[in-house]
XYZ file of C-alpha atoms in Angstrom:
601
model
C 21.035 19.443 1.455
C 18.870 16.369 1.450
C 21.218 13.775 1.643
C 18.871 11.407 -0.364
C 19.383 13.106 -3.406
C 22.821 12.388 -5.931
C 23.478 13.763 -9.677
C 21.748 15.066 -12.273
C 20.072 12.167 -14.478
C 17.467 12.461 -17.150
C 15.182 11.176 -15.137
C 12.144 8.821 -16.742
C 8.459 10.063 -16.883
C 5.839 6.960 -16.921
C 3.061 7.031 -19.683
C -0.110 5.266 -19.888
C -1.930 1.970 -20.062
C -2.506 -0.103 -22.755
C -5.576 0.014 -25.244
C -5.585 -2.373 -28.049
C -5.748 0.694 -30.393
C -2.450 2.618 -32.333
C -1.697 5.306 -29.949
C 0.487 8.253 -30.577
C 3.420 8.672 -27.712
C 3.920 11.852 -26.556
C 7.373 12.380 -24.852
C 7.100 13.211 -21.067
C 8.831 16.262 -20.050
C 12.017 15.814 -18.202
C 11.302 16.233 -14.397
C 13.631 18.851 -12.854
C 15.591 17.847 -9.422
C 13.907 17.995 -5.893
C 14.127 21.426 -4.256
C 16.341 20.006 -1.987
C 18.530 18.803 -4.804
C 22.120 19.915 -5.699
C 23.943 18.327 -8.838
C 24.488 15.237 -7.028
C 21.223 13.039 -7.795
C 21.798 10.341 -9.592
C 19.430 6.571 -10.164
C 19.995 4.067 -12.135
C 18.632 3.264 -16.345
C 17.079 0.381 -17.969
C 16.002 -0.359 -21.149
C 14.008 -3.766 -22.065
C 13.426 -5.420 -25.342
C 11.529 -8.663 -25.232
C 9.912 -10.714 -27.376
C 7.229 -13.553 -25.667
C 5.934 -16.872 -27.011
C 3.231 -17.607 -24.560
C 1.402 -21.112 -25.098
C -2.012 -21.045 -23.482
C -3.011 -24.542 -23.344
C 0.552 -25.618 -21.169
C 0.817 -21.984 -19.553
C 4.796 -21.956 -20.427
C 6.421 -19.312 -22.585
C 9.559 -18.809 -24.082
C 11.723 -15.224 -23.797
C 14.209 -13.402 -25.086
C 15.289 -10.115 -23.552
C 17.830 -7.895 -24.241
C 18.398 -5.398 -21.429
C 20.517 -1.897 -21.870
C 21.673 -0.898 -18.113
C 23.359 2.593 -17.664
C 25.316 2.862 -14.560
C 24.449 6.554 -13.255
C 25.869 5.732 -9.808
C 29.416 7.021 -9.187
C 30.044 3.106 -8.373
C 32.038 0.567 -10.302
C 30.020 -2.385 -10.411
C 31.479 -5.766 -10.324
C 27.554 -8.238 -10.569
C 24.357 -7.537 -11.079
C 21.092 -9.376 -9.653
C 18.063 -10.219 -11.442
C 14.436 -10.923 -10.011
C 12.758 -14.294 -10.631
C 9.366 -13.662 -8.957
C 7.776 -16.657 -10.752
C 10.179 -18.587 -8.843
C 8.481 -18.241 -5.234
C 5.397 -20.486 -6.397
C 7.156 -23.413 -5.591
C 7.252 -26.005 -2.938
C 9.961 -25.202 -0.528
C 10.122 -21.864 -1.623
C 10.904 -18.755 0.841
C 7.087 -17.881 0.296
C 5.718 -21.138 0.813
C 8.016 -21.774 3.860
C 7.002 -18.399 5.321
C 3.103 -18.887 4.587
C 3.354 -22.014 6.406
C 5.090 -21.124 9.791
C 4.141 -17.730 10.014
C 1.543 -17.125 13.226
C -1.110 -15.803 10.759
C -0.644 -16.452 6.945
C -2.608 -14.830 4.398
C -5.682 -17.073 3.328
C -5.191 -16.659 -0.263
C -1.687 -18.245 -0.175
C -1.598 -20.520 3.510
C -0.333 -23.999 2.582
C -1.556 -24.044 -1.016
C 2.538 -23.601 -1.994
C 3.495 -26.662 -0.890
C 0.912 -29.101 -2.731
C 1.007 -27.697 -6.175
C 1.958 -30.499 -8.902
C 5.057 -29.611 -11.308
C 3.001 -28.429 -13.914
C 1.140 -26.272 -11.964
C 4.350 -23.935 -9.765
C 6.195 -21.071 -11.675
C 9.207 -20.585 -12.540
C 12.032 -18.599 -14.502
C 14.598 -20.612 -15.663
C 17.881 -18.548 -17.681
C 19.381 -20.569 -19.878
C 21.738 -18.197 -21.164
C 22.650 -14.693 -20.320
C 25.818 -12.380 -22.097
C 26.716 -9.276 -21.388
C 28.255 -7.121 -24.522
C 28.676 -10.969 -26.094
C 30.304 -12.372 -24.006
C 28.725 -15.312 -21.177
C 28.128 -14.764 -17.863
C 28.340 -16.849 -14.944
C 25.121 -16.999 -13.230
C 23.084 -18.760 -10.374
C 19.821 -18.956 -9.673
C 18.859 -18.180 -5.536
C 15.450 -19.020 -4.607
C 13.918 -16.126 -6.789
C 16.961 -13.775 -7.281
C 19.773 -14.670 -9.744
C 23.014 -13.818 -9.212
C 25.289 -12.949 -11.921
C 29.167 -11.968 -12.013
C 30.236 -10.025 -14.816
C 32.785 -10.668 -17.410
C 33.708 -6.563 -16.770
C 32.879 -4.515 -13.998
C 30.405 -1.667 -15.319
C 32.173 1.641 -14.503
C 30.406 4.940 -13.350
C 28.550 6.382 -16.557
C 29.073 3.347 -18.492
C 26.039 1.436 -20.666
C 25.867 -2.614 -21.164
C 23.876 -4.877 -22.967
C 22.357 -8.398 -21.594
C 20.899 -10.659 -23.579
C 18.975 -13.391 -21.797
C 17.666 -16.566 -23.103
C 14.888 -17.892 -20.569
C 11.824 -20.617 -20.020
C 8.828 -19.803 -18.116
C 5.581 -21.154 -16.695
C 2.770 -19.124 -14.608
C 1.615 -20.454 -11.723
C -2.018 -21.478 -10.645
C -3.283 -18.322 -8.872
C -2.394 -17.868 -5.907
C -1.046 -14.559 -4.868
C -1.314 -11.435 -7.475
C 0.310 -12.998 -10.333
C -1.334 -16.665 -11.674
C -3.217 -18.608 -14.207
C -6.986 -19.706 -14.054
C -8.281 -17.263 -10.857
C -11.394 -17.981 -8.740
C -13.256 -16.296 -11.106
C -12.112 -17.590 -14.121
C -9.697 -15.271 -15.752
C -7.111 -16.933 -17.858
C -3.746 -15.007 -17.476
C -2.530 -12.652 -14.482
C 0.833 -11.376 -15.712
C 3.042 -9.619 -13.090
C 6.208 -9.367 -12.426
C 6.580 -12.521 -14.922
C 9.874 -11.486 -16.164
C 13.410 -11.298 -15.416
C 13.615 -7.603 -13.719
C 16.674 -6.360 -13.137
C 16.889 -5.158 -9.074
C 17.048 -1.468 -8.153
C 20.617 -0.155 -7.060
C 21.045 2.866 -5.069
C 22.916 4.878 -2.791
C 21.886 2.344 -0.315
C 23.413 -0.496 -2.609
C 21.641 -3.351 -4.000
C 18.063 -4.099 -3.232
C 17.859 -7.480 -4.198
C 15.625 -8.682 -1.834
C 13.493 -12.399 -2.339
C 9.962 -12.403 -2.843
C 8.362 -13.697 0.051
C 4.832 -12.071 -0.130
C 5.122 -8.203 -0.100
C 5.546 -5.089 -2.805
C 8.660 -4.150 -4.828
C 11.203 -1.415 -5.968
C 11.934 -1.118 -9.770
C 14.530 0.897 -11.821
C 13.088 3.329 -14.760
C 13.410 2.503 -18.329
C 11.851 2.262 -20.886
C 10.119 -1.163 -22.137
C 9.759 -2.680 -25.825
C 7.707 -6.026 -25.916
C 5.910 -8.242 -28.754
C 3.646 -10.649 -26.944
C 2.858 -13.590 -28.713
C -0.133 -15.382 -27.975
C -3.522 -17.532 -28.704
C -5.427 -14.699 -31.174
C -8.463 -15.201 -29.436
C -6.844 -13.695 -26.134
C -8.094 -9.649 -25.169
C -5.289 -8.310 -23.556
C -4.838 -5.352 -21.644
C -1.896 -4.050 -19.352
C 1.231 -1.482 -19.425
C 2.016 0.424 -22.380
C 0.751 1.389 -26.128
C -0.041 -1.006 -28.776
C 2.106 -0.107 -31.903
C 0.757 -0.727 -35.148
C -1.499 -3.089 -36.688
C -1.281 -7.127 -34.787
C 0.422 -9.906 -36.520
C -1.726 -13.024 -36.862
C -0.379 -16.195 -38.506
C -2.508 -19.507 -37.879
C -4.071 -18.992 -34.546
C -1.590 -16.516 -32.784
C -1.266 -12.912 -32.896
C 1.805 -10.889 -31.862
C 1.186 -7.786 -29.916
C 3.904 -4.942 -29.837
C 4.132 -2.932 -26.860
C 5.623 0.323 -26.089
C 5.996 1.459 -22.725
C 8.451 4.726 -22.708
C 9.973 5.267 -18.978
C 8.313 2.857 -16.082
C 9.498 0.761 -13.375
C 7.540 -2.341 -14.494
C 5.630 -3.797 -17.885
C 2.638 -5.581 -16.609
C -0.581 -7.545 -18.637
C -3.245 -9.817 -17.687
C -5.243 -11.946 -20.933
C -8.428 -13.542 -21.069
C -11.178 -14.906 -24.165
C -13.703 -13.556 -22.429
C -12.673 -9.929 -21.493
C -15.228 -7.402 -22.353
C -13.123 -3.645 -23.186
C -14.818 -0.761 -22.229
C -13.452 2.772 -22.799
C -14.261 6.009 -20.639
C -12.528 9.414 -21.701
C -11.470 12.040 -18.631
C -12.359 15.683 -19.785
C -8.802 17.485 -20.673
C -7.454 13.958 -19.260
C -6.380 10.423 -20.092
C -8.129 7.231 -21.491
C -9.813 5.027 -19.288
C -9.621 0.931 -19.969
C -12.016 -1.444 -18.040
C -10.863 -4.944 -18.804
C -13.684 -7.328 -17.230
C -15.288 -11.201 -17.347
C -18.014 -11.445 -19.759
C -18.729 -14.656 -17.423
C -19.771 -12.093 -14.472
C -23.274 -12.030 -13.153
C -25.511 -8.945 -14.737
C -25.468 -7.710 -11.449
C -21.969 -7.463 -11.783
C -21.455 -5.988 -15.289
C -23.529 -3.086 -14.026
C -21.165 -2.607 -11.203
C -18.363 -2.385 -13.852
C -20.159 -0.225 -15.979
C -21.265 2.210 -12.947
C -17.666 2.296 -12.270
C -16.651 3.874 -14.905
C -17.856 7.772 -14.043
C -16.857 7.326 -10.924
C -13.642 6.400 -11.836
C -13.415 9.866 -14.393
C -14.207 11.491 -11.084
C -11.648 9.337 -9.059
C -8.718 10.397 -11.629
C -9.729 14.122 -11.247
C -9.674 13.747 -7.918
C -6.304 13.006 -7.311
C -5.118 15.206 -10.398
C -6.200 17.787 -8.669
C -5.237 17.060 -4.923
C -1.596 15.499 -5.574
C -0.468 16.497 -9.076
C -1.934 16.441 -12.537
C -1.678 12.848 -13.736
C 0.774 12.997 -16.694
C -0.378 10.164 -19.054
C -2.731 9.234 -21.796
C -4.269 6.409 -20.573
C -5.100 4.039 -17.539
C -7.060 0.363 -16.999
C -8.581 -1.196 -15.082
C -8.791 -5.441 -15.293
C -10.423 -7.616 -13.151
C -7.423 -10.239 -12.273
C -4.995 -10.939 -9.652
C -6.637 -12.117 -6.530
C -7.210 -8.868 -4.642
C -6.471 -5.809 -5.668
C -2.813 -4.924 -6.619
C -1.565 -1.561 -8.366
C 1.059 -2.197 -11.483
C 2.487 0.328 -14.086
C -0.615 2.056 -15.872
C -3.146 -0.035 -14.753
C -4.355 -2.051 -11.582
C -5.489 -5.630 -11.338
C -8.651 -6.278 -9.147
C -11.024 -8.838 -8.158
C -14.615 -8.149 -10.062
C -17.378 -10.359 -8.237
C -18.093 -7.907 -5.968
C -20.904 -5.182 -4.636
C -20.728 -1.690 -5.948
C -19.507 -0.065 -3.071
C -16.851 -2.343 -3.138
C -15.508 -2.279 -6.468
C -15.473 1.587 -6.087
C -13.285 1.581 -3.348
C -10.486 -0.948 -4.210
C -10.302 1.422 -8.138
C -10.421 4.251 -5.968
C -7.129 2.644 -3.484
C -5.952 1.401 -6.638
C -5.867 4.241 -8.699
C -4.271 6.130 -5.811
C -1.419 3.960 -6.380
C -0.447 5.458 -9.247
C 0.836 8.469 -7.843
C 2.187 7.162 -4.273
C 3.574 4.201 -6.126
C 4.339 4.118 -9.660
C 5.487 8.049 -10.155
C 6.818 9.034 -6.050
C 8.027 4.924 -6.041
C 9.148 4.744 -2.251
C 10.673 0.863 -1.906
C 8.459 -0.522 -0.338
C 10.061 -3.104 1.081
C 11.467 -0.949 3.249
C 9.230 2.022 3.647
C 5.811 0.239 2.653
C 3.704 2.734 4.454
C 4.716 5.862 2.208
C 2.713 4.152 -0.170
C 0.325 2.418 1.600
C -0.692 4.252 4.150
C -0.724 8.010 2.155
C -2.466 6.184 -0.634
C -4.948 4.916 2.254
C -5.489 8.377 3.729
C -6.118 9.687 0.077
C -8.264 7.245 -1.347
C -10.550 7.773 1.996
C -10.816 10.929 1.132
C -11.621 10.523 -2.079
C -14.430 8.109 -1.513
C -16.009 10.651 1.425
C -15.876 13.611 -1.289
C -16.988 11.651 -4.351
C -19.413 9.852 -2.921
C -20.870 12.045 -0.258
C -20.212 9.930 2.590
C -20.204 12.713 5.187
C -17.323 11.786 7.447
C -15.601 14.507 9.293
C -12.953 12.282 9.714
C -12.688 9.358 6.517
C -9.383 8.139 8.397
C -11.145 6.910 11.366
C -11.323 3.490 10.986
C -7.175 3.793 10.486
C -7.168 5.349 13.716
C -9.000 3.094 15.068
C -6.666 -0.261 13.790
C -3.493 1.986 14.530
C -4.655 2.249 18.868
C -5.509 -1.232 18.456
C -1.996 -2.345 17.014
C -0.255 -0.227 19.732
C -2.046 -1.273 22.566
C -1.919 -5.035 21.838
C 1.802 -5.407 22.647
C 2.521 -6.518 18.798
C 3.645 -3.731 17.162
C 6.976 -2.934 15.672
C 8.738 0.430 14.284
C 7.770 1.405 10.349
C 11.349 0.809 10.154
C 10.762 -2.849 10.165
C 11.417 -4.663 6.981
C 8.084 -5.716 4.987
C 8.891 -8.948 5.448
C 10.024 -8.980 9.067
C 7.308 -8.373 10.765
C 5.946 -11.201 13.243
C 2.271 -10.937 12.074
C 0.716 -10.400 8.576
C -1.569 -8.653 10.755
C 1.042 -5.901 12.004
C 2.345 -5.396 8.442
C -1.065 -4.609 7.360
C -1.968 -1.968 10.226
C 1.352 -0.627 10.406
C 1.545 -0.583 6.073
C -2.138 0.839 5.905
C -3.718 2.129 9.196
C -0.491 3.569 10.683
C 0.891 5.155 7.440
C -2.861 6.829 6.998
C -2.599 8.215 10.593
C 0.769 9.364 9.536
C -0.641 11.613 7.133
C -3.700 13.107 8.822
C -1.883 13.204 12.033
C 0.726 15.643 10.228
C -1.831 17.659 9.202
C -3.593 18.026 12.820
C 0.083 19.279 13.804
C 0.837 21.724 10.442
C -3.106 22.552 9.939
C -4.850 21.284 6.951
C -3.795 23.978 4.043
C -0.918 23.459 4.971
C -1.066 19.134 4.886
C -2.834 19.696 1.348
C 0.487 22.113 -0.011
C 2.664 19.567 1.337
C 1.214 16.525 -0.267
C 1.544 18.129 -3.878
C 4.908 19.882 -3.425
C 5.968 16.356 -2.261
C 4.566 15.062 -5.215
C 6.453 17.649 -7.803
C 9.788 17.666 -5.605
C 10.286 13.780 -6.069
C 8.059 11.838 -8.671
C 10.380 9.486 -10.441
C 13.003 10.308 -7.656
C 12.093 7.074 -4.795
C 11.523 9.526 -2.349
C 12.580 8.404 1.239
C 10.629 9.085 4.706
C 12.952 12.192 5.158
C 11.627 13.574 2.189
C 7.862 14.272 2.837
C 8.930 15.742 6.665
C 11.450 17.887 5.052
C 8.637 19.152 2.643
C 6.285 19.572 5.641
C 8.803 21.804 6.947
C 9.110 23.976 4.375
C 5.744 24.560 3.753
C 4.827 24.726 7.299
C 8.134 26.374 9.103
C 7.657 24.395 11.844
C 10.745 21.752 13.048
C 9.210 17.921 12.669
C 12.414 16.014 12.776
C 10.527 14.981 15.965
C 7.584 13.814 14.261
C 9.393 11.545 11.482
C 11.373 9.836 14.775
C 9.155 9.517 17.373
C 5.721 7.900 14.748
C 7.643 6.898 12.139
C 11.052 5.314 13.731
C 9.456 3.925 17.364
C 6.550 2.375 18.731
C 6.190 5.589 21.193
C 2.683 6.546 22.076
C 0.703 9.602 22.329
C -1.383 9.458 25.738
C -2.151 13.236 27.274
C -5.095 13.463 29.882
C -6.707 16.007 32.071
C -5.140 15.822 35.554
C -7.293 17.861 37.564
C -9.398 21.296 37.341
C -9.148 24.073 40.494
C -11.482 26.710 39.700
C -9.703 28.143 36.482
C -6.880 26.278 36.701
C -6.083 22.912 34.862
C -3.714 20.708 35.271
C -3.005 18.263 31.934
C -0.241 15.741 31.811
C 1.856 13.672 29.313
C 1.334 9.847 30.096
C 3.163 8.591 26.598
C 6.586 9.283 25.601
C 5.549 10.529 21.967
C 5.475 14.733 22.330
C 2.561 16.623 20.125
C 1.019 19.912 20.175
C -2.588 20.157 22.048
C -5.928 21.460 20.470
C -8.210 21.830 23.908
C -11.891 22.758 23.854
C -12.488 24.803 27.482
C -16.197 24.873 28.694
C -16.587 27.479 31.338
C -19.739 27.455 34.401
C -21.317 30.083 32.335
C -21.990 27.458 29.874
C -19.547 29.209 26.934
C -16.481 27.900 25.295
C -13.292 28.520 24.381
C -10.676 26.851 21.551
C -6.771 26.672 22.957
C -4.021 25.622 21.461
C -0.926 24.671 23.275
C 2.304 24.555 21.054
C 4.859 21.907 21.159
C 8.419 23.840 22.458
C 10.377 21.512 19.784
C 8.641 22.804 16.998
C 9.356 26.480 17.576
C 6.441 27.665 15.959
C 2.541 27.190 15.377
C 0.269 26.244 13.295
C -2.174 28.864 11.676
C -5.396 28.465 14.174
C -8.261 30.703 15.515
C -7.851 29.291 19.069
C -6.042 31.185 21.887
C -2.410 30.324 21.643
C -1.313 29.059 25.476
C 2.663 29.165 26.475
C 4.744 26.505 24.293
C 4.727 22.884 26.713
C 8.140 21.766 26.600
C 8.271 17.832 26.115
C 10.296 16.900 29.118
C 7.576 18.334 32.038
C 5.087 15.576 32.384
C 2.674 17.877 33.160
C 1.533 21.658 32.226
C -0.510 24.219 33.973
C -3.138 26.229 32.062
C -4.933 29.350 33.885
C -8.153 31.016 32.538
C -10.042 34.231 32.984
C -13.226 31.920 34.404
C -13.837 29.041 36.146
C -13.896 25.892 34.068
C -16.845 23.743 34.290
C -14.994 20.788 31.875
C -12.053 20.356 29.381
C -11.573 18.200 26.432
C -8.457 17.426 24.536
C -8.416 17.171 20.999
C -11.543 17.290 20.071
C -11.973 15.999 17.038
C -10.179 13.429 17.481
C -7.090 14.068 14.744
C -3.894 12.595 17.423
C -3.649 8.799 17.700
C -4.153 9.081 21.539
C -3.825 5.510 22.690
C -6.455 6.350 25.791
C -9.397 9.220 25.033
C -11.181 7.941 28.257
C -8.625 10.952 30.350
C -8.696 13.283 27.517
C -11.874 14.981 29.062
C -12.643 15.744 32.707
């Protein structure tokens, strides 16, 4: 039984992004339980009303939320924590503090915390906060609050908080913000009071000091008030016709079963629309302000991006929504519910392959929904290793290998003496550098390492029956090596440990050749099955493959199959029919050898 996986649970089913058109919702079918399930899975429920008064001209709004939190866990809960994300643009704050001493801060944030001016920080003040009508006691931490109940929630039970809170969004600085670089108005995530994730692990109510998030499903009602000159775009279907009155209009949002209600707003915004053959809506929110070089780069992007959602429909899952955007905002590129906030001012090539990482997001992130605070490469790094491929296929790029340059950072990382274990904690790693290579590079190699050792079909089976085993179930790194194994039939337990739990290394080399007899050794702790390419003095070649003892099995190949190479010999003995004129290991280059220089002799 997978142990990650509790009681049965109606479990949510995301829809689309926003157009500022009446949309019809279609209800999602309910998902069934992972293979691996029995009766036990259980998550957690929310449901969020809000209603926003955002002022434009002072960047402060006023909020009222009422929250409806089912306790699915067989726990009895005694508090609750909310998120206050706004909270970390502040002088003194965990984020600034962090930007300013780590080794190597990010550019876009470094010491610009610390000097902002009080009407230019955010924050998320809750000024009052009931459960079932009655007041709470509450205290706000740096950007979590912490709130005892007036009754402990007991297993199966629903309550309803209502919040009274104050807001005001930062300048731009990191993802969320007002007034960008390049001049759009409003950047809206994770603006609002979000209730922290609760599992079998307990509470995740980690601060925000710079990396990604966990959310609980539920389903989101919110009327946005605001300036009614303001386009805006984001999570979830417009209902109705908008409300003006003098010169504000109210927006009213549905977004049935997400983790997260996200929007950016701008004057200016130009809305395109794009339709997917037999597929969702496509929304491209972008500057009217941008160069006409530019505006053809968005409007180029917008086939591409049809091609970008078939793409992945077809080679992790069928996407299940009516809609999707894409906004220029934020000050990157950063994947939200629905929709993705990007950076526009940039060259074709460019803006096609942050929609195409993006986009990818949307199945690694919002509908599989690893935490990725803790496990920030299962998103990442297998949305790295499929948007790479998606840009080689779409765009005819021609790599044999689109993951190279991941392979390439990954030997870099692990040869530079400042790597630490995937297990690490997003934020506890030494170097924003090492978060990134481990998060990106080394999660990629992850992925098209797995399939060197299970063979490709069988890498492409396992990503979508990963995919339909545990969307909308927070899958955990046991989860896609369990479904490797049951595609495959091999044993990887030894995989998931040594790459994903260590800093082991892969290092095999070519010992010594006697006539036709070879001698290869192990130099790195980390074990893996060989691929070998044998030239013999005749001039012809031969394929081996040598299988790895602890996997008791192989992986389908044409090559000869040699004896298995059990992991503790540090070296193996190969004997041919020929003499060998030269050998080379792994040809094409698929392991994350730390040293190729000895894999040929």
């Amino acid at each position: 039984m997978n142990r990650y996986i509790l009681s049965t649970l109606s479990i949510v089913l995301l829809l689309s992004c926003s157009s500022q058109k009446t949309m019809a919702v279609s209800p999602p079918p309910t998902p069934t339980p992972p293979a691996t399930s029995t009766s036990c899975y259980w998550q957690q429920h929310v449901d969020y009303s809000m209603d926003i008064d955002m002022d434009v001209n002072n960047y402060q709004y006023k909020g009222k939320q009422e929250l409806v939190y089912t306790n699915n866990s067989p726990d009895v809960l005694d508090k609750v924590f909310y998120h206050l994300y706004f909270n970390a643009f502040q002088p003194g704050s965990e984020m600034d503090v962090r930007s300013r001493t780590i080794a190597d801060p990010d550019s876009r944030v470094g010491d610009r915390i610390s000097k902002l001016s009080p009407d230019e920080i955010g924050y998320i003040k809750v000024n009052a906060l009931k459960q079932n009508g009655v007041d709470l006691k509450h205290e706000t931490v740096g950007t979590v609050l912490e709130v005892a109940l007036a009754k402990p929630i007991q297993p199966g039970e629903s309550v309803t908080f209502n919040m009274l809170f104050d807001a005001q969004v930062p300048v731009q600085i990191r993802r969320s913000g007002r007034n960008s670089k390049e001049g759009v108005a409003l950047s809206m995530t994770q603006w609002y009071p979000k209730l922290a994730e609760y599992d079998f692990e307990g509470w995740h109510a980690d601060p925000y000091i710079g990396r990604e998030f966990i959310g609980v499903w539920g389903d989101y009602d919110v009327k946005l008030t605001i300036n009614k000159d303001y386009i805006v775009g984001g999570t979830g279907y417009l209902q109705g016709e908008t409300k003006v009155e003098g010169n504000k209009k109210t927006l009213h949002f549905k977004a049935p079963n997400v983790h997260d209600f996200t929007w950016a707003a701008d004057p200016d915004y130009i809305h395109d629309t794009k339709q997917v053959p037999n597929g969702p809506l496509l929304n491209f929110y972008y500057k009217n302000t941008l160069s006409s070089e530019h505006k053809q780069n968005w409007k180029k992007l917008q086939s591409k991006t049809v091609e970008m959602m078939q793409y992945f429909s077809e080679h992790i899952g069928n996407y299940p929504y009516d809609q999707y955007s894409v906004i220029q905002g934020g000050d990157g590129g950063m994947e939200y519910a629905m929709c993705t906030l990007i950076t526009g001012q940039r060259s074709f090539g460019s803006l096609a392959g942050v929609t195409a990482h993006e986009l990818a997001h949307t199945w690694f992130q919002f509908l599989l929904a690893s935490n990725e605070a803790k496990h920030e490469w299962m998103d990442e790094g297998f949305t790295t290793y499929i948007s790479n491929w998606a840009m080689n296929d779409i765009f005819n790029e021609g790599k044999a290998n689109p993951v190279e340059n991941a392979y390439k950072g990954y030997i870099y990382l692990a040869t530079s003496g400042k790597e630490q274990p995937l297990t690490t904690h997003a934020d506890r790693y030494t170097y924003n550098q090492s978060y990134g290579i481990s998060a990106y590079s080394k999660g990629a190699v992850f992925m098209s390492q797995l399939g060197y050792v299970i063979g490709d079909d069988n890498l492409k089976k396992t990503i979508k029956k990963y995919f339909t085993d545990f969307a909308f179930k927070h899958p955990k790194p046991l989860d896609i090596i369990r479904t490797a194994e049951k595609v495959s039939g091999l044993e990887l337990d030894w995989y998931l440990t040594d790459f994903g739990q260590t800093i082991n290394t892969i290092d095999y080399g070519v010992k010594s050749i006697d006539s036709n007899t070879m001698t290869l050794e192990r130099i790195g702790v980390m074990p893996m099955p060989l691929d070998l390419t044998v030239t013999y003095t005749d001039g012809k070649t031969e394929d081996f493959y040598i299988p790895l003892q602890i996997m008791r099995g192989e992986k389908p190949t044409t090559a000869t199959i040699a004896k298995d190479w059990a992991w503790a010999y540090p070296t193996y003995t190969l004997q041919t029919a020929k003499p060998v004129q030269s050998v080379q290991i792994d040809p094409k280059a698929l392991m994350a050898d730390i040293d190729k220089e000895n894999n040929k002799k």
